[in-house]
Short mmCIF file of C-alpha atoms in Angstrom, two decimals:
data_model
loop_
_atom_site.label_atom_id
_atom_site.label_comp_id
_atom_site.label_asym_id
_atom_site.label_seq_id
_atom_site.Cartn_x
_atom_site.Cartn_y
_atom_site.Cartn_z
CA MET A 372 35.15 -8.91 4.11
CA THR A 373 34.43 -7.90 7.70
CA SER A 374 36.31 -9.56 10.53
CA PRO A 375 34.51 -12.09 12.77
CA LEU A 376 33.25 -10.72 16.06
CA LYS A 377 35.15 -11.85 19.15
CA LYS A 378 32.89 -13.81 21.50
CA ASP A 379 33.07 -15.38 24.93
CA PRO A 380 34.18 -19.02 24.42
CA SER A 381 31.81 -20.09 27.19
CA LEU A 382 28.75 -19.23 25.05
CA PRO A 383 26.89 -22.20 23.54
CA ALA A 384 28.64 -23.32 20.35
CA ILE A 385 26.42 -23.69 17.30
CA GLY A 386 26.89 -25.91 14.26
CA VAL A 387 24.92 -25.23 11.08
CA ILE A 388 24.16 -27.92 8.49
CA GLY A 389 23.33 -26.34 5.14
CA ALA A 390 24.91 -23.32 3.47
CA GLY A 391 22.24 -22.21 0.99
CA MET A 392 20.49 -18.83 0.76
CA VAL A 393 18.61 -19.16 4.06
CA SER A 394 21.87 -19.79 5.91
CA HIS A 395 22.76 -16.11 5.51
CA ALA A 396 19.85 -15.16 7.76
CA TYR A 397 20.74 -17.74 10.42
CA LEU A 398 24.48 -17.10 10.33
CA GLY A 399 23.92 -13.35 10.49
CA THR A 400 21.65 -13.72 13.52
CA ILE A 401 24.10 -16.05 15.26
CA SER A 402 26.99 -13.68 14.52
CA ARG A 403 25.14 -10.66 15.90
CA SER A 404 23.85 -12.45 19.01
CA SER A 405 25.51 -12.06 22.39
CA GLU A 406 23.98 -15.37 23.57
CA VAL A 407 25.48 -17.95 21.17
CA ARG A 408 28.60 -18.33 19.03
CA LEU A 409 29.12 -19.92 15.64
CA LYS A 410 31.49 -22.88 15.67
CA ALA A 411 31.02 -24.69 12.35
CA VAL A 412 29.21 -24.83 9.02
CA SER A 413 28.66 -27.97 6.94
CA SER A 414 27.24 -28.53 3.46
CA ARG A 415 27.06 -31.28 0.87
CA THR A 416 29.86 -29.87 -1.27
CA MET A 417 31.76 -28.11 1.58
CA VAL A 418 32.70 -25.33 -0.86
CA SER A 419 29.69 -23.27 0.20
CA ALA A 420 30.37 -24.21 3.83
CA ALA A 421 33.90 -22.82 3.55
CA ASP A 422 32.56 -19.61 1.99
CA GLN A 423 29.99 -19.11 4.76
CA ALA A 424 32.48 -19.98 7.50
CA ARG A 425 34.88 -17.37 6.12
CA ARG A 426 32.15 -14.74 6.00
CA TYR A 427 30.68 -15.35 9.44
CA GLY A 428 33.60 -16.53 11.49
CA GLY A 429 33.17 -20.29 11.93
CA LEU A 430 34.97 -23.38 10.67
CA ALA A 431 34.04 -25.52 7.68
CA MET A 432 33.40 -29.04 9.01
CA THR A 433 31.91 -32.21 7.65
CA THR A 434 28.62 -33.15 9.26
CA GLU A 435 30.30 -36.18 10.83
CA ALA A 436 33.01 -34.04 12.42
CA MET A 437 30.43 -31.51 13.61
CA LEU A 438 28.38 -34.19 15.35
CA ALA A 439 31.52 -35.61 16.96
CA ASP A 440 32.71 -32.23 18.27
CA PRO A 441 32.05 -32.12 22.04
CA ASP A 442 32.18 -28.32 22.05
CA ILE A 443 29.08 -28.00 19.84
CA SER A 444 25.89 -28.19 21.89
CA VAL A 445 23.22 -27.14 19.35
CA VAL A 446 22.99 -28.01 15.65
CA VAL A 447 20.83 -26.11 13.16
CA ASN A 448 19.43 -28.26 10.34
CA LEU A 449 18.87 -26.26 7.14
CA ALA A 450 18.85 -29.28 4.82
CA PRO A 451 15.92 -29.91 2.42
CA PRO A 452 12.68 -31.12 4.09
CA GLU A 453 13.07 -34.75 2.98
CA LEU A 454 16.28 -34.91 5.05
CA HIS A 455 14.91 -33.26 8.21
CA HIS A 456 14.13 -36.53 9.98
CA GLN A 457 17.32 -38.34 9.00
CA ILE A 458 19.62 -35.46 9.96
CA GLY A 459 17.56 -34.54 13.03
CA ARG A 460 17.88 -38.09 14.30
CA ALA A 461 21.64 -38.04 13.79
CA VAL A 462 21.93 -34.73 15.66
CA LEU A 463 19.93 -35.98 18.65
CA SER A 464 21.71 -39.35 18.67
CA ALA A 465 24.99 -37.42 18.92
CA GLY A 466 23.71 -35.83 22.15
CA LYS A 467 23.11 -32.36 20.72
CA HIS A 468 20.05 -30.12 20.88
CA LEU A 469 18.32 -29.68 17.53
CA TYR A 470 16.95 -26.62 15.78
CA THR A 471 15.43 -27.38 12.41
CA GLU A 472 13.95 -25.43 9.53
CA LYS A 473 10.29 -26.01 8.69
CA PRO A 474 8.53 -28.26 8.08
CA PHE A 475 9.51 -30.23 11.16
CA ALA A 476 9.25 -33.46 9.17
CA THR A 477 7.31 -34.76 6.19
CA SER A 478 5.31 -37.32 8.19
CA LEU A 479 3.79 -37.39 11.67
CA SER A 480 5.55 -40.64 12.52
CA ASP A 481 8.92 -39.01 11.79
CA ALA A 482 7.99 -35.96 13.88
CA HIS A 483 6.97 -38.09 16.86
CA ASP A 484 10.10 -40.22 16.48
CA LEU A 485 12.27 -37.10 16.88
CA ILE A 486 10.31 -35.89 19.91
CA ASP A 487 10.50 -39.32 21.58
CA LEU A 488 14.23 -39.56 20.93
CA ALA A 489 14.85 -36.08 22.33
CA ASP A 490 12.87 -36.95 25.45
CA ARG A 491 14.85 -40.14 25.97
CA MET A 492 18.14 -38.28 25.49
CA GLY A 493 17.16 -35.35 27.73
CA LEU A 494 17.54 -32.96 24.79
CA LYS A 495 15.47 -30.11 23.40
CA ILE A 496 14.09 -29.47 19.92
CA GLY A 497 13.28 -26.14 18.34
CA CYS A 498 11.69 -25.64 14.95
CA ALA A 499 11.01 -22.78 12.56
CA PRO A 500 9.07 -20.69 11.86
CA ASP A 501 10.12 -18.31 14.62
CA THR A 502 8.52 -15.21 13.14
CA PHE A 503 5.88 -15.24 15.90
CA LEU A 504 8.68 -14.22 18.31
CA GLY A 505 9.04 -10.93 16.43
CA PRO A 506 7.71 -7.68 17.89
CA GLY A 507 4.75 -7.41 15.51
CA HIS A 508 3.37 -10.82 16.41
CA GLN A 509 4.10 -10.47 20.10
CA ALA A 510 2.09 -7.23 19.96
CA ALA A 511 -0.76 -9.11 18.26
CA ARG A 512 -0.62 -11.79 20.95
CA LYS A 513 -0.86 -9.15 23.69
CA ALA A 514 -3.84 -7.53 21.94
CA VAL A 515 -5.63 -10.91 21.88
CA ASP A 516 -4.74 -11.69 25.50
CA ASP A 517 -5.86 -8.22 26.62
CA GLY A 518 -9.21 -8.68 24.91
CA VAL A 519 -8.80 -5.56 22.78
CA ALA A 520 -11.32 -6.96 20.25
CA GLY A 521 -13.23 -9.12 22.72
CA ARG A 522 -13.39 -12.89 22.48
CA ILE A 523 -12.09 -14.03 19.08
CA VAL A 524 -14.78 -16.01 17.24
CA GLY A 525 -13.40 -16.13 13.70
CA GLY A 526 -10.76 -14.96 11.31
CA SER A 527 -9.03 -15.28 7.98
CA ALA A 528 -5.43 -15.84 6.91
CA THR A 529 -3.98 -15.51 3.42
CA MET A 530 -0.53 -16.20 2.04
CA ALA A 531 -0.62 -16.10 -1.75
CA SER A 532 1.71 -15.31 -4.63
CA ARG A 533 2.33 -16.45 -8.19
CA GLY A 534 4.86 -19.06 -7.09
CA MET A 535 8.53 -19.72 -6.59
CA GLU A 536 9.76 -20.34 -10.13
CA HIS A 537 9.92 -16.62 -10.90
CA TRP A 538 12.69 -15.86 -8.41
CA HIS A 539 14.09 -18.96 -6.70
CA PRO A 540 17.38 -20.25 -8.21
CA ASN A 541 16.30 -23.90 -7.84
CA PRO A 542 12.51 -24.14 -7.36
CA ALA A 543 11.89 -27.77 -8.37
CA PHE A 544 11.44 -29.18 -4.85
CA PHE A 545 8.66 -26.68 -4.10
CA TYR A 546 6.36 -28.47 -6.54
CA GLY A 547 7.11 -32.07 -5.54
CA ARG A 548 5.70 -34.24 -2.78
CA GLY A 549 6.65 -32.76 0.58
CA GLY A 550 6.52 -29.26 -0.90
CA GLY A 551 3.70 -27.03 -2.04
CA PRO A 552 2.25 -23.98 -0.31
CA LEU A 553 0.82 -26.11 2.49
CA LEU A 554 4.15 -27.39 3.79
CA ASP A 555 6.30 -24.46 2.65
CA ILE A 556 4.37 -21.32 3.58
CA GLY A 557 1.61 -22.95 5.62
CA PRO A 558 3.76 -23.29 8.77
CA TYR A 559 4.04 -19.48 9.02
CA ALA A 560 0.31 -18.84 9.07
CA VAL A 561 -0.72 -21.85 11.15
CA THR A 562 2.03 -21.41 13.76
CA GLN A 563 1.07 -17.77 14.25
CA LEU A 564 -2.62 -18.68 14.50
CA VAL A 565 -1.84 -21.29 17.17
CA ASN A 566 0.25 -18.69 18.99
CA LEU A 567 -2.73 -16.32 18.93
CA LEU A 568 -5.67 -18.70 19.41
CA GLY A 569 -4.39 -22.01 20.75
CA PRO A 570 -4.64 -25.56 19.37
CA ILE A 571 -6.69 -26.58 16.34
CA ALA A 572 -9.34 -29.30 16.74
CA ARG A 573 -10.71 -29.90 13.25
CA VAL A 574 -9.98 -28.95 9.63
CA THR A 575 -11.33 -29.24 6.12
CA ALA A 576 -10.00 -28.05 2.76
CA ILE A 577 -10.40 -28.01 -1.01
CA GLY A 578 -7.30 -27.99 -3.19
CA SER A 579 -6.46 -27.52 -6.85
CA ALA A 580 -3.50 -27.45 -9.24
CA PRO A 581 -4.51 -25.33 -12.26
CA ARG A 582 -1.29 -26.14 -14.15
CA ALA A 583 0.31 -29.57 -14.45
CA HIS A 584 3.63 -27.96 -15.48
CA ARG A 585 5.28 -24.64 -14.67
CA THR A 586 8.09 -22.86 -16.51
CA ILE A 587 11.02 -21.41 -14.60
CA THR A 588 11.81 -17.77 -15.36
CA SER A 589 14.51 -17.17 -12.73
CA PRO A 590 17.89 -16.75 -14.49
CA THR A 591 19.81 -19.85 -13.43
CA ARG A 592 17.29 -22.32 -14.90
CA ALA A 593 15.16 -20.11 -17.15
CA GLY A 594 13.07 -22.09 -19.63
CA GLN A 595 13.14 -25.37 -17.73
CA THR A 596 9.77 -26.99 -17.05
CA LEU A 597 8.64 -28.31 -13.68
CA GLN A 598 6.09 -31.06 -13.11
CA VAL A 599 3.52 -30.17 -10.45
CA GLU A 600 2.82 -33.03 -8.03
CA ILE A 601 0.92 -31.14 -5.32
CA CYS A 602 -2.00 -28.75 -4.88
CA THR A 603 -0.83 -25.21 -5.57
CA THR A 604 -3.98 -23.59 -4.15
CA VAL A 605 -5.62 -24.74 -0.93
CA ASN A 606 -8.63 -23.11 0.71
CA GLY A 607 -9.14 -24.51 4.17
CA VAL A 608 -11.09 -23.98 7.37
CA LEU A 609 -9.57 -24.30 10.83
CA LEU A 610 -11.83 -24.90 13.83
CA PHE A 611 -9.90 -24.07 16.99
CA GLU A 612 -10.48 -25.74 20.33
CA SER A 613 -11.49 -22.28 21.57
CA GLY A 614 -14.37 -22.27 19.07
CA ALA A 615 -12.82 -19.74 16.67
CA ASN A 616 -13.53 -20.53 13.01
CA VAL A 617 -10.76 -19.32 10.66
CA ALA A 618 -10.57 -19.43 6.86
CA LEU A 619 -7.11 -20.15 5.43
CA THR A 620 -5.92 -19.56 1.86
CA LEU A 621 -2.49 -20.74 0.71
CA SER A 622 -1.69 -20.36 -2.98
CA TRP A 623 1.00 -20.07 -5.63
CA ASP A 624 -1.53 -19.21 -8.34
CA VAL A 625 -2.20 -15.55 -7.47
CA PRO A 626 -0.53 -12.76 -9.50
CA GLN A 627 -1.55 -10.05 -7.01
CA HIS A 628 -4.08 -9.57 -4.21
CA ARG A 629 -5.18 -7.15 -1.50
CA ARG A 630 -6.29 -9.61 1.17
CA PRO A 631 -4.74 -8.99 4.62
CA PRO A 632 -2.28 -11.57 6.00
CA ILE A 633 -4.31 -12.27 9.15
CA GLU A 634 -7.55 -10.80 10.48
CA LEU A 635 -9.16 -11.90 13.73
CA TYR A 636 -12.85 -11.23 14.29
CA GLY A 637 -13.76 -10.56 17.90
CA GLU A 638 -17.07 -9.85 19.58
CA THR A 639 -16.26 -6.13 19.85
CA GLY A 640 -13.84 -5.51 16.99
CA THR A 641 -11.46 -6.82 14.34
CA LEU A 642 -7.69 -7.13 14.70
CA ALA A 643 -5.55 -6.82 11.57
CA CYS A 644 -2.29 -8.64 12.32
CA PRO A 645 1.13 -8.58 10.60
CA ASP A 646 2.43 -10.86 7.87
CA PRO A 647 3.41 -14.18 9.49
CA ASN A 648 6.36 -14.45 7.08
CA ALA A 649 7.92 -11.35 8.65
CA PHE A 650 8.95 -10.46 12.18
CA GLY A 651 7.64 -6.91 12.39
CA GLY A 652 4.48 -5.09 11.48
CA GLU A 653 1.68 -3.11 13.02
CA VAL A 654 -1.49 -4.34 14.74
CA LEU A 655 -4.63 -2.42 13.79
CA LEU A 656 -8.08 -2.40 15.41
CA GLY A 657 -11.40 -1.85 13.63
CA ARG A 658 -14.53 -1.16 15.66
CA GLY A 659 -17.05 -1.49 12.85
CA GLU A 660 -16.98 2.08 11.61
CA GLY A 661 -14.40 4.76 10.90
CA ASP A 662 -10.69 4.28 10.28
CA TRP A 663 -8.52 1.50 11.62
CA SER A 664 -6.61 2.46 14.76
CA PRO A 665 -3.03 1.38 15.51
CA VAL A 666 -2.89 -0.81 18.61
CA ALA A 667 0.79 -1.72 18.87
CA GLY A 668 3.76 -3.06 16.97
CA GLU A 669 6.05 -1.37 14.51
CA ALA A 670 5.12 0.32 11.26
CA ALA A 671 4.70 -2.07 8.38
CA GLY A 672 7.77 -2.45 6.19
CA GLN A 673 8.04 -2.76 2.45
CA GLY A 674 5.18 -4.52 0.70
CA PRO A 675 5.53 -7.31 -1.87
CA VAL A 676 8.75 -7.03 -3.87
CA ALA A 677 8.86 -7.60 -7.63
CA ALA A 678 10.41 -10.91 -8.72
CA ALA A 679 13.04 -9.07 -10.77
CA THR A 680 14.14 -7.17 -7.66
CA ILE A 681 14.37 -10.39 -5.65
CA VAL A 682 16.37 -12.09 -8.41
CA SER A 683 18.79 -9.15 -8.54
CA ALA A 684 19.22 -9.24 -4.76
CA ILE A 685 19.85 -12.99 -4.76
CA GLN A 686 22.47 -12.64 -7.48
CA THR A 687 24.19 -9.94 -5.41
CA VAL A 688 24.17 -12.17 -2.32
CA GLN A 689 25.52 -15.11 -4.32
CA ALA A 690 28.41 -12.84 -5.31
CA GLY A 691 29.12 -12.34 -1.60
CA LEU A 692 27.88 -8.73 -1.46
CA HIS A 693 25.11 -7.16 0.59
CA PRO A 694 22.36 -5.88 -1.76
CA ALA A 695 21.70 -2.78 0.35
CA THR A 696 25.30 -1.67 1.00
CA GLY A 697 27.29 -3.30 -1.80
CA GLU A 698 29.87 -4.31 0.83
CA PRO A 699 31.10 -7.87 1.43
CA ILE A 700 28.67 -9.83 3.61
CA GLY A 701 29.92 -10.56 7.10
CA PRO A 702 28.99 -10.76 10.79
CA THR A 703 28.43 -7.01 11.13
CA SER A 704 26.24 -6.68 8.02
CA PRO A 705 22.62 -5.57 8.55
CA PRO A 706 20.04 -8.37 8.27
CA LEU A 707 19.51 -9.38 4.66
CA PHE A 708 16.09 -8.28 3.39
CA GLY A 709 15.24 -7.26 6.97
CA ASP A 710 15.24 -10.95 7.93
CA ARG A 711 15.71 -11.99 11.56
CA ARG A 712 15.46 -15.75 11.12
CA GLY A 713 17.31 -17.48 13.92
CA LEU A 714 15.52 -15.80 16.82
CA GLY A 715 14.05 -19.24 17.53
CA LEU A 716 17.57 -20.62 17.88
CA ILE A 717 18.34 -17.96 20.50
CA GLU A 718 15.07 -18.88 22.26
CA LEU A 719 16.10 -22.56 22.19
CA ALA A 720 19.49 -21.69 23.71
CA ARG A 721 17.71 -19.75 26.46
CA ALA A 722 15.39 -22.71 27.10
CA VAL A 723 18.37 -25.07 27.43
CA ARG A 724 20.00 -22.68 29.89
CA GLN A 725 16.78 -22.20 31.87
CA LYS A 726 15.82 -25.89 31.71
CA ARG A 727 12.35 -25.30 30.22
CA GLU A 728 10.42 -26.08 27.05
CA PRO A 729 11.32 -23.70 24.21
CA ARG A 730 8.55 -21.56 22.79
CA VAL A 731 9.50 -22.90 19.35
CA SER A 732 9.16 -26.47 20.61
CA GLY A 733 9.03 -29.66 18.60
CA ARG A 734 5.59 -30.32 20.08
CA LEU A 735 4.29 -27.03 18.68
CA ALA A 736 5.85 -27.91 15.30
CA ALA A 737 4.34 -31.41 15.39
CA HIS A 738 0.84 -30.01 16.07
CA VAL A 739 1.24 -27.59 13.15
CA LEU A 740 2.50 -30.44 10.93
CA GLU A 741 -0.50 -32.59 11.86
CA VAL A 742 -2.82 -29.72 10.89
CA LEU A 743 -1.05 -29.16 7.56
CA LEU A 744 -0.99 -32.86 6.66
CA ALA A 745 -4.68 -33.12 7.55
CA LEU A 746 -5.43 -30.14 5.30
CA GLN A 747 -3.44 -31.82 2.53
CA ASP A 748 -5.42 -35.04 2.97
CA CYS A 749 -8.70 -33.12 2.84
CA ALA A 750 -7.57 -31.16 -0.22
CA GLU A 751 -6.70 -34.34 -2.09
CA HIS A 752 -9.44 -36.70 -0.87
CA GLY A 753 -12.25 -34.55 0.50
CA GLY A 754 -14.03 -34.55 3.85
CA ASP A 755 -12.81 -33.15 7.12
CA ARG A 756 -10.32 -34.37 9.71
CA SER A 757 -10.06 -34.22 13.49
CA ILE A 758 -6.71 -33.20 14.95
CA ALA A 759 -5.57 -35.61 17.66
CA SER A 760 -2.77 -33.58 19.24
CA ARG A 761 -3.11 -30.61 21.53
CA VAL A 762 -0.42 -28.08 22.41
CA ALA A 763 -0.39 -25.11 24.76
CA ARG A 764 0.07 -21.67 23.27
CA PRO A 765 3.71 -20.60 23.62
CA ASP A 766 4.21 -18.17 26.49
CA PRO A 767 4.58 -14.56 25.38
CA LEU A 768 8.19 -13.37 25.43
CA SER A 769 9.09 -12.06 28.85
CA GLU A 770 12.00 -10.15 27.30
CA PRO A 771 12.51 -9.39 23.62
CA ILE A 772 15.26 -11.16 21.69
CA PRO A 773 17.62 -8.48 20.39
#
């Protein structure tokens, strides 16, 4: 196991609640960052917290002790979605800034409650997804702002796979209320679209659930059956305040497809934008004839990975080893699966220091949540819905986050 990196004790101290698979990405980012330092990790059993603290250089603490520690200024909430409001409220009530995994909350009232509490306490909230801070999406944002394809009038976004039960070690919550592709993968696409095009004014959607039950094939629970309580395919339409009309497909019923993650249709060309579930990727421009031309960004990485490969990698990580190197995971390990989750936490820490609204703000997350819940309501009950909230597009990054 690699030794923890020595850091300046004056850097903001971070506490992390939750020590599951996604914590590796956050803890790795925190460990590699020169702008924050890891102080503590908490989990329900504390065994996993102790393991992660050993690997990444923090202390294993109960959540109560973490919230009482005056040295910790920011707490990252990686608990399941149904606990986001409860834990977020406890973090803010303890006088600490909050960074939370998506979705921000499972109801709009809970989301607004957290924002109101933060405002009263003089605290800041950040929320995943933070992929739009990555170089690929910042390049796409610049292409839109520079008018490379002219005024954007339409678009399409697709995030689709055959579901989570084929690789995830415990996929049950994905198919219950508060889960589903809308609230799980939807935040990636919708957040990036808001970053590119601004706030959404109106939505409609049709949803379906082709199978009432799904069988787990990932090794830890293979053969178990899951009851499906949500729509597993949603086809929606987003009408942006700018006038852009964008089709959105989110599905866990698709074995394979060739639809691009995001395309934006402008008056003079089409922009093909990177996968909103990744940080990198290349931006391409089509002018209506001939080949697509690279505009900016980094070359696209590996495409979809087979479930068996993902399962093997997860088993390696659970054994404490890096799947690429075979070495013990630690603070100097390369990002797992190329993941850079946690850039939003660094952005939040910068916002606290600079006394400004973070680009990954709770208000942005609340607008995205309102859109997703409205799509869910349309998918289940029909019709269309107006979106009451408005949010400014996050400012482009003035300096990249290493």
